[in-house]
């Protein structure tokens, strides 16, 4: 059971204090789960509203088909060692997936996502720092890494996709996917 302490502050200050207290204390809801799952809460200085982000734990195995459909993606044939996590802000969401894929299947999969294998840029990561932090990935940019950004298609799911492929000597690659909805 969560103990609620009254704090007298201005509206914006109160929202900030509440956000910090909830995040620090790991407040629980009536079902015993953590409020908004794992994540962070912060006050929006302009409105005083608390913004929350729910970050699911990283899961192993094939993501549910409904989740992949929701983000407008599929996984490549032969993908192994699949690990994924979903981040849900107040609106939208981001799906992070990492996996090992046989080299020939990577190019076919990029085409299926609406991209082109020639879009892969060697030595470039399409991910920004907050995406890497949310995903828990530590990807070094090197000549072994190639990245691609697949923009929102004119028709179909309204989501962009970012892909990084790290080549491996075993005829497979480590593949990282970030997609938004």
PDB file of C-alpha atoms in Angstrom:
ATOM      1  CA  UNK A   1       0.000   0.000   0.000  1.00  0.00           C
ATOM      2  CA  UNK A   2       1.312   3.421  -0.937  1.00  0.00           C
ATOM      3  CA  UNK A   3       1.457   6.106   1.702  1.00  0.00           C
ATOM      4  CA  UNK A   4       0.506   9.503   0.360  1.00  0.00           C
ATOM      5  CA  UNK A   5       2.142  12.500   1.986  1.00  0.00           C
ATOM      6  CA  UNK A   6       0.692  15.945   1.481  1.00  0.00           C
ATOM      7  CA  UNK A   7       3.142  18.441   0.134  1.00  0.00           C
ATOM      8  CA  UNK A   8       2.303  22.127  -0.132  1.00  0.00           C
ATOM      9  CA  UNK A   9       3.797  23.587  -3.275  1.00  0.00           C
ATOM     10  CA  UNK A  10       2.739  25.586  -6.267  1.00  0.00           C
ATOM     11  CA  UNK A  11       1.020  23.515  -8.973  1.00  0.00           C
ATOM     12  CA  UNK A  12       4.129  23.054 -11.105  1.00  0.00           C
ATOM     13  CA  UNK A  13       6.295  22.345  -8.070  1.00  0.00           C
ATOM     14  CA  UNK A  14       3.768  19.848  -6.732  1.00  0.00           C
ATOM     15  CA  UNK A  15       3.703  17.956 -10.020  1.00  0.00           C
ATOM     16  CA  UNK A  16       7.498  17.804 -10.053  1.00  0.00           C
ATOM     17  CA  UNK A  17       7.637  16.578  -6.446  1.00  0.00           C
ATOM     18  CA  UNK A  18       4.962  13.951  -7.117  1.00  0.00           C
ATOM     19  CA  UNK A  19       6.791  12.717 -10.204  1.00  0.00           C
ATOM     20  CA  UNK A  20      10.068  12.394  -8.329  1.00  0.00           C
ATOM     21  CA  UNK A  21       8.420  10.683  -5.334  1.00  0.00           C
ATOM     22  CA  UNK A  22       6.543   8.181  -7.527  1.00  0.00           C
ATOM     23  CA  UNK A  23       9.622   7.391  -9.587  1.00  0.00           C
ATOM     24  CA  UNK A  24      11.911   7.081  -6.552  1.00  0.00           C
ATOM     25  CA  UNK A  25       9.559   5.083  -4.349  1.00  0.00           C
ATOM     26  CA  UNK A  26       8.290   2.667  -6.995  1.00  0.00           C
ATOM     27  CA  UNK A  27       4.684   3.342  -5.973  1.00  0.00           C
ATOM     28  CA  UNK A  28       2.298   0.452  -6.536  1.00  0.00           C
ATOM     29  CA  UNK A  29      -1.209   0.417  -7.897  1.00  0.00           C
ATOM     30  CA  UNK A  30      -4.173  -1.467  -6.437  1.00  0.00           C
ATOM     31  CA  UNK A  31      -3.130  -4.663  -8.282  1.00  0.00           C
ATOM     32  CA  UNK A  32       0.298  -4.597  -6.660  1.00  0.00           C
ATOM     33  CA  UNK A  33       2.101  -3.745  -9.911  1.00  0.00           C
ATOM     34  CA  UNK A  34       4.408  -0.811 -10.299  1.00  0.00           C
ATOM     35  CA  UNK A  35       2.618   2.341 -11.410  1.00  0.00           C
ATOM     36  CA  UNK A  36       3.186   2.731 -15.184  1.00  0.00           C
ATOM     37  CA  UNK A  37       5.604  -0.226 -15.126  1.00  0.00           C
ATOM     38  CA  UNK A  38       9.287   0.605 -15.229  1.00  0.00           C
ATOM     39  CA  UNK A  39       9.874   4.115 -16.404  1.00  0.00           C
ATOM     40  CA  UNK A  40      10.252   7.717 -15.521  1.00  0.00           C
ATOM     41  CA  UNK A  41       8.021  10.593 -14.599  1.00  0.00           C
ATOM     42  CA  UNK A  42       8.739  14.283 -14.912  1.00  0.00           C
ATOM     43  CA  UNK A  43       6.793  17.504 -14.712  1.00  0.00           C
ATOM     44  CA  UNK A  44       6.232  19.557 -17.831  1.00  0.00           C
ATOM     45  CA  UNK A  45       7.290  23.054 -16.743  1.00  0.00           C
ATOM     46  CA  UNK A  46       4.864  24.757 -19.129  1.00  0.00           C
ATOM     47  CA  UNK A  47       1.702  22.914 -18.091  1.00  0.00           C
ATOM     48  CA  UNK A  48       2.586  21.398 -14.725  1.00  0.00           C
ATOM     49  CA  UNK A  49       1.277  18.030 -15.943  1.00  0.00           C
ATOM     50  CA  UNK A  50       3.197  14.887 -15.191  1.00  0.00           C
ATOM     51  CA  UNK A  51       4.444  13.022 -18.259  1.00  0.00           C
ATOM     52  CA  UNK A  52       5.132   9.341 -17.800  1.00  0.00           C
ATOM     53  CA  UNK A  53       6.976   6.767 -19.829  1.00  0.00           C
ATOM     54  CA  UNK A  54       6.495   3.048 -19.355  1.00  0.00           C
ATOM     55  CA  UNK A  55       9.451   0.872 -20.362  1.00  0.00           C
ATOM     56  CA  UNK A  56       8.741  -2.842 -20.486  1.00  0.00           C
ATOM     57  CA  UNK A  57      11.453  -5.255 -19.420  1.00  0.00           C
ATOM     58  CA  UNK A  58      13.428  -6.785 -22.277  1.00  0.00           C
ATOM     59  CA  UNK A  59      11.761 -10.018 -23.357  1.00  0.00           C
ATOM     60  CA  UNK A  60      13.245 -13.009 -25.155  1.00  0.00           C
ATOM     61  CA  UNK A  61      11.596 -14.758 -28.101  1.00  0.00           C
ATOM     62  CA  UNK A  62       9.339 -13.848 -30.973  1.00  0.00           C
ATOM     63  CA  UNK A  63       7.218 -10.759 -30.214  1.00  0.00           C
ATOM     64  CA  UNK A  64       3.455 -11.379 -30.403  1.00  0.00           C
ATOM     65  CA  UNK A  65       2.081 -11.066 -33.945  1.00  0.00           C
ATOM     66  CA  UNK A  66      -0.403  -8.399 -32.805  1.00  0.00           C
ATOM     67  CA  UNK A  67       2.448  -6.256 -31.451  1.00  0.00           C
ATOM     68  CA  UNK A  68       4.412  -6.527 -34.705  1.00  0.00           C
ATOM     69  CA  UNK A  69       1.286  -5.680 -36.701  1.00  0.00           C
ATOM     70  CA  UNK A  70       0.613  -2.664 -34.481  1.00  0.00           C
ATOM     71  CA  UNK A  71       4.062  -1.309 -35.389  1.00  0.00           C
ATOM     72  CA  UNK A  72       3.788  -2.321 -39.055  1.00  0.00           C
ATOM     73  CA  UNK A  73       6.791  -4.657 -39.054  1.00  0.00           C
ATOM     74  CA  UNK A  74       7.688  -8.307 -39.417  1.00  0.00           C
ATOM     75  CA  UNK A  75      10.863 -10.083 -38.426  1.00  0.00           C
ATOM     76  CA  UNK A  76      13.206 -11.629 -40.988  1.00  0.00           C
ATOM     77  CA  UNK A  77      13.236 -15.345 -41.724  1.00  0.00           C
ATOM     78  CA  UNK A  78      15.756 -17.229 -39.667  1.00  0.00           C
ATOM     79  CA  UNK A  79      15.931 -14.631 -36.884  1.00  0.00           C
ATOM     80  CA  UNK A  80      17.345 -16.129 -33.692  1.00  0.00           C
ATOM     81  CA  UNK A  81      18.215 -14.754 -30.278  1.00  0.00           C
ATOM     82  CA  UNK A  82      15.347 -12.265 -30.578  1.00  0.00           C
ATOM     83  CA  UNK A  83      15.023  -9.802 -27.688  1.00  0.00           C
ATOM     84  CA  UNK A  84      12.532  -6.936 -27.625  1.00  0.00           C
ATOM     85  CA  UNK A  85      11.141  -4.180 -25.442  1.00  0.00           C
ATOM     86  CA  UNK A  86       8.332  -1.648 -25.846  1.00  0.00           C
ATOM     87  CA  UNK A  87       8.411   1.925 -24.560  1.00  0.00           C
ATOM     88  CA  UNK A  88       5.064   3.653 -24.111  1.00  0.00           C
ATOM     89  CA  UNK A  89       4.942   7.393 -23.518  1.00  0.00           C
ATOM     90  CA  UNK A  90       1.562   9.062 -23.014  1.00  0.00           C
ATOM     91  CA  UNK A  91       0.839   8.667 -26.726  1.00  0.00           C
ATOM     92  CA  UNK A  92       2.409   6.542 -29.426  1.00  0.00           C
ATOM     93  CA  UNK A  93       5.080   4.035 -28.611  1.00  0.00           C
ATOM     94  CA  UNK A  94       8.416   2.604 -29.673  1.00  0.00           C
ATOM     95  CA  UNK A  95       9.376  -1.012 -30.240  1.00  0.00           C
ATOM     96  CA  UNK A  96      13.034  -2.033 -29.887  1.00  0.00           C
ATOM     97  CA  UNK A  97      14.112  -5.404 -31.306  1.00  0.00           C
ATOM     98  CA  UNK A  98      17.553  -6.998 -31.559  1.00  0.00           C
ATOM     99  CA  UNK A  99      18.286 -10.358 -33.169  1.00  0.00           C
ATOM    100  CA  UNK A 100      20.738 -12.462 -35.162  1.00  0.00           C
ATOM    101  CA  UNK A 101      19.851 -12.996 -38.812  1.00  0.00           C
ATOM    102  CA  UNK A 102      21.546 -14.930 -41.658  1.00  0.00           C
ATOM    103  CA  UNK A 103      23.203 -12.370 -43.995  1.00  0.00           C
ATOM    104  CA  UNK A 104      21.111 -13.174 -47.114  1.00  0.00           C
ATOM    105  CA  UNK A 105      17.844 -12.725 -45.188  1.00  0.00           C
ATOM    106  CA  UNK A 106      18.717  -9.205 -43.989  1.00  0.00           C
ATOM    107  CA  UNK A 107      18.479  -7.680 -47.474  1.00  0.00           C
ATOM    108  CA  UNK A 108      15.161  -9.384 -48.286  1.00  0.00           C
ATOM    109  CA  UNK A 109      13.764  -8.231 -44.948  1.00  0.00           C
ATOM    110  CA  UNK A 110      14.806  -4.620 -45.592  1.00  0.00           C
ATOM    111  CA  UNK A 111      12.849  -4.713 -48.855  1.00  0.00           C
ATOM    112  CA  UNK A 112       9.813  -6.145 -47.004  1.00  0.00           C
ATOM    113  CA  UNK A 113      10.008  -3.211 -44.552  1.00  0.00           C
ATOM    114  CA  UNK A 114       9.850  -0.759 -47.456  1.00  0.00           C
ATOM    115  CA  UNK A 115      13.561  -0.004 -47.584  1.00  0.00           C
ATOM    116  CA  UNK A 116      16.361  -0.862 -49.935  1.00  0.00           C
ATOM    117  CA  UNK A 117      19.593  -2.668 -49.037  1.00  0.00           C
ATOM    118  CA  UNK A 118      21.487   0.088 -50.862  1.00  0.00           C
ATOM    119  CA  UNK A 119      20.148   2.499 -48.201  1.00  0.00           C
ATOM    120  CA  UNK A 120      22.456   0.887 -45.626  1.00  0.00           C
ATOM    121  CA  UNK A 121      25.192   3.400 -44.852  1.00  0.00           C
ATOM    122  CA  UNK A 122      28.443   1.907 -43.584  1.00  0.00           C
ATOM    123  CA  UNK A 123      29.768   3.370 -40.336  1.00  0.00           C
ATOM    124  CA  UNK A 124      26.511   5.176 -39.472  1.00  0.00           C
ATOM    125  CA  UNK A 125      24.015   4.480 -36.702  1.00  0.00           C
ATOM    126  CA  UNK A 126      20.467   5.736 -37.291  1.00  0.00           C
ATOM    127  CA  UNK A 127      19.685   5.716 -33.555  1.00  0.00           C
ATOM    128  CA  UNK A 128      19.825   8.792 -31.362  1.00  0.00           C
ATOM    129  CA  UNK A 129      21.158   8.717 -27.804  1.00  0.00           C
ATOM    130  CA  UNK A 130      17.766   8.527 -26.056  1.00  0.00           C
ATOM    131  CA  UNK A 131      16.771   5.516 -28.197  1.00  0.00           C
ATOM    132  CA  UNK A 132      19.977   3.707 -27.280  1.00  0.00           C
ATOM    133  CA  UNK A 133      19.412   4.541 -23.602  1.00  0.00           C
ATOM    134  CA  UNK A 134      15.772   3.341 -23.638  1.00  0.00           C
ATOM    135  CA  UNK A 135      16.744   0.152 -25.475  1.00  0.00           C
ATOM    136  CA  UNK A 136      19.685  -0.537 -23.188  1.00  0.00           C
ATOM    137  CA  UNK A 137      21.920  -1.037 -26.244  1.00  0.00           C
ATOM    138  CA  UNK A 138      25.621  -0.256 -26.421  1.00  0.00           C
ATOM    139  CA  UNK A 139      26.336  -0.193 -30.143  1.00  0.00           C
ATOM    140  CA  UNK A 140      29.745   1.041 -31.243  1.00  0.00           C
ATOM    141  CA  UNK A 141      29.851   2.787 -34.605  1.00  0.00           C
ATOM    142  CA  UNK A 142      32.462   1.053 -36.747  1.00  0.00           C
ATOM    143  CA  UNK A 143      33.035  -0.170 -40.292  1.00  0.00           C
ATOM    144  CA  UNK A 144      31.202  -3.373 -39.320  1.00  0.00           C
ATOM    145  CA  UNK A 145      28.011  -1.375 -38.649  1.00  0.00           C
ATOM    146  CA  UNK A 146      25.654  -0.170 -41.378  1.00  0.00           C
ATOM    147  CA  UNK A 147      22.533   1.847 -40.709  1.00  0.00           C
ATOM    148  CA  UNK A 148      19.376   2.742 -42.599  1.00  0.00           C
ATOM    149  CA  UNK A 149      16.405   4.969 -41.901  1.00  0.00           C
ATOM    150  CA  UNK A 150      13.222   3.865 -43.668  1.00  0.00           C
ATOM    151  CA  UNK A 151      10.817   6.824 -43.833  1.00  0.00           C
ATOM    152  CA  UNK A 152       7.070   6.679 -43.394  1.00  0.00           C
ATOM    153  CA  UNK A 153       5.524   5.194 -46.558  1.00  0.00           C
ATOM    154  CA  UNK A 154       2.815   7.084 -48.403  1.00  0.00           C
ATOM    155  CA  UNK A 155       0.453   4.194 -47.768  1.00  0.00           C
ATOM    156  CA  UNK A 156       0.491   1.643 -45.011  1.00  0.00           C
ATOM    157  CA  UNK A 157       1.355   2.007 -41.341  1.00  0.00           C
ATOM    158  CA  UNK A 158       2.372   5.531 -40.397  1.00  0.00           C
ATOM    159  CA  UNK A 159       5.649   4.613 -38.773  1.00  0.00           C
ATOM    160  CA  UNK A 160       9.280   5.145 -39.581  1.00  0.00           C
ATOM    161  CA  UNK A 161      11.857   2.438 -39.041  1.00  0.00           C
ATOM    162  CA  UNK A 162      15.527   2.576 -38.141  1.00  0.00           C
ATOM    163  CA  UNK A 163      17.736  -0.445 -38.757  1.00  0.00           C
ATOM    164  CA  UNK A 164      21.365  -1.123 -37.880  1.00  0.00           C
ATOM    165  CA  UNK A 165      23.195  -4.202 -39.106  1.00  0.00           C
ATOM    166  CA  UNK A 166      26.459  -5.299 -37.512  1.00  0.00           C
ATOM    167  CA  UNK A 167      28.259  -7.779 -39.756  1.00  0.00           C
ATOM    168  CA  UNK A 168      29.668 -10.935 -38.249  1.00  0.00           C
ATOM    169  CA  UNK A 169      32.184 -13.421 -39.614  1.00  0.00           C
ATOM    170  CA  UNK A 170      29.799 -16.351 -39.118  1.00  0.00           C
ATOM    171  CA  UNK A 171      27.600 -15.458 -42.155  1.00  0.00           C
ATOM    172  CA  UNK A 172      25.039 -13.882 -39.842  1.00  0.00           C
ATOM    173  CA  UNK A 173      24.532 -10.360 -38.580  1.00  0.00           C
ATOM    174  CA  UNK A 174      23.321  -8.696 -35.426  1.00  0.00           C
ATOM    175  CA  UNK A 175      20.316  -6.628 -36.430  1.00  0.00           C
ATOM    176  CA  UNK A 176      18.765  -3.801 -34.410  1.00  0.00           C
ATOM    177  CA  UNK A 177      15.333  -2.351 -35.217  1.00  0.00           C
ATOM    178  CA  UNK A 178      13.597   0.704 -33.766  1.00  0.00           C
ATOM    179  CA  UNK A 179      10.097   1.505 -34.968  1.00  0.00           C
ATOM    180  CA  UNK A 180       7.506   4.001 -33.779  1.00  0.00           C
ATOM    181  CA  UNK A 181       3.751   4.092 -33.959  1.00  0.00           C
TER     182      UNK A 181
END
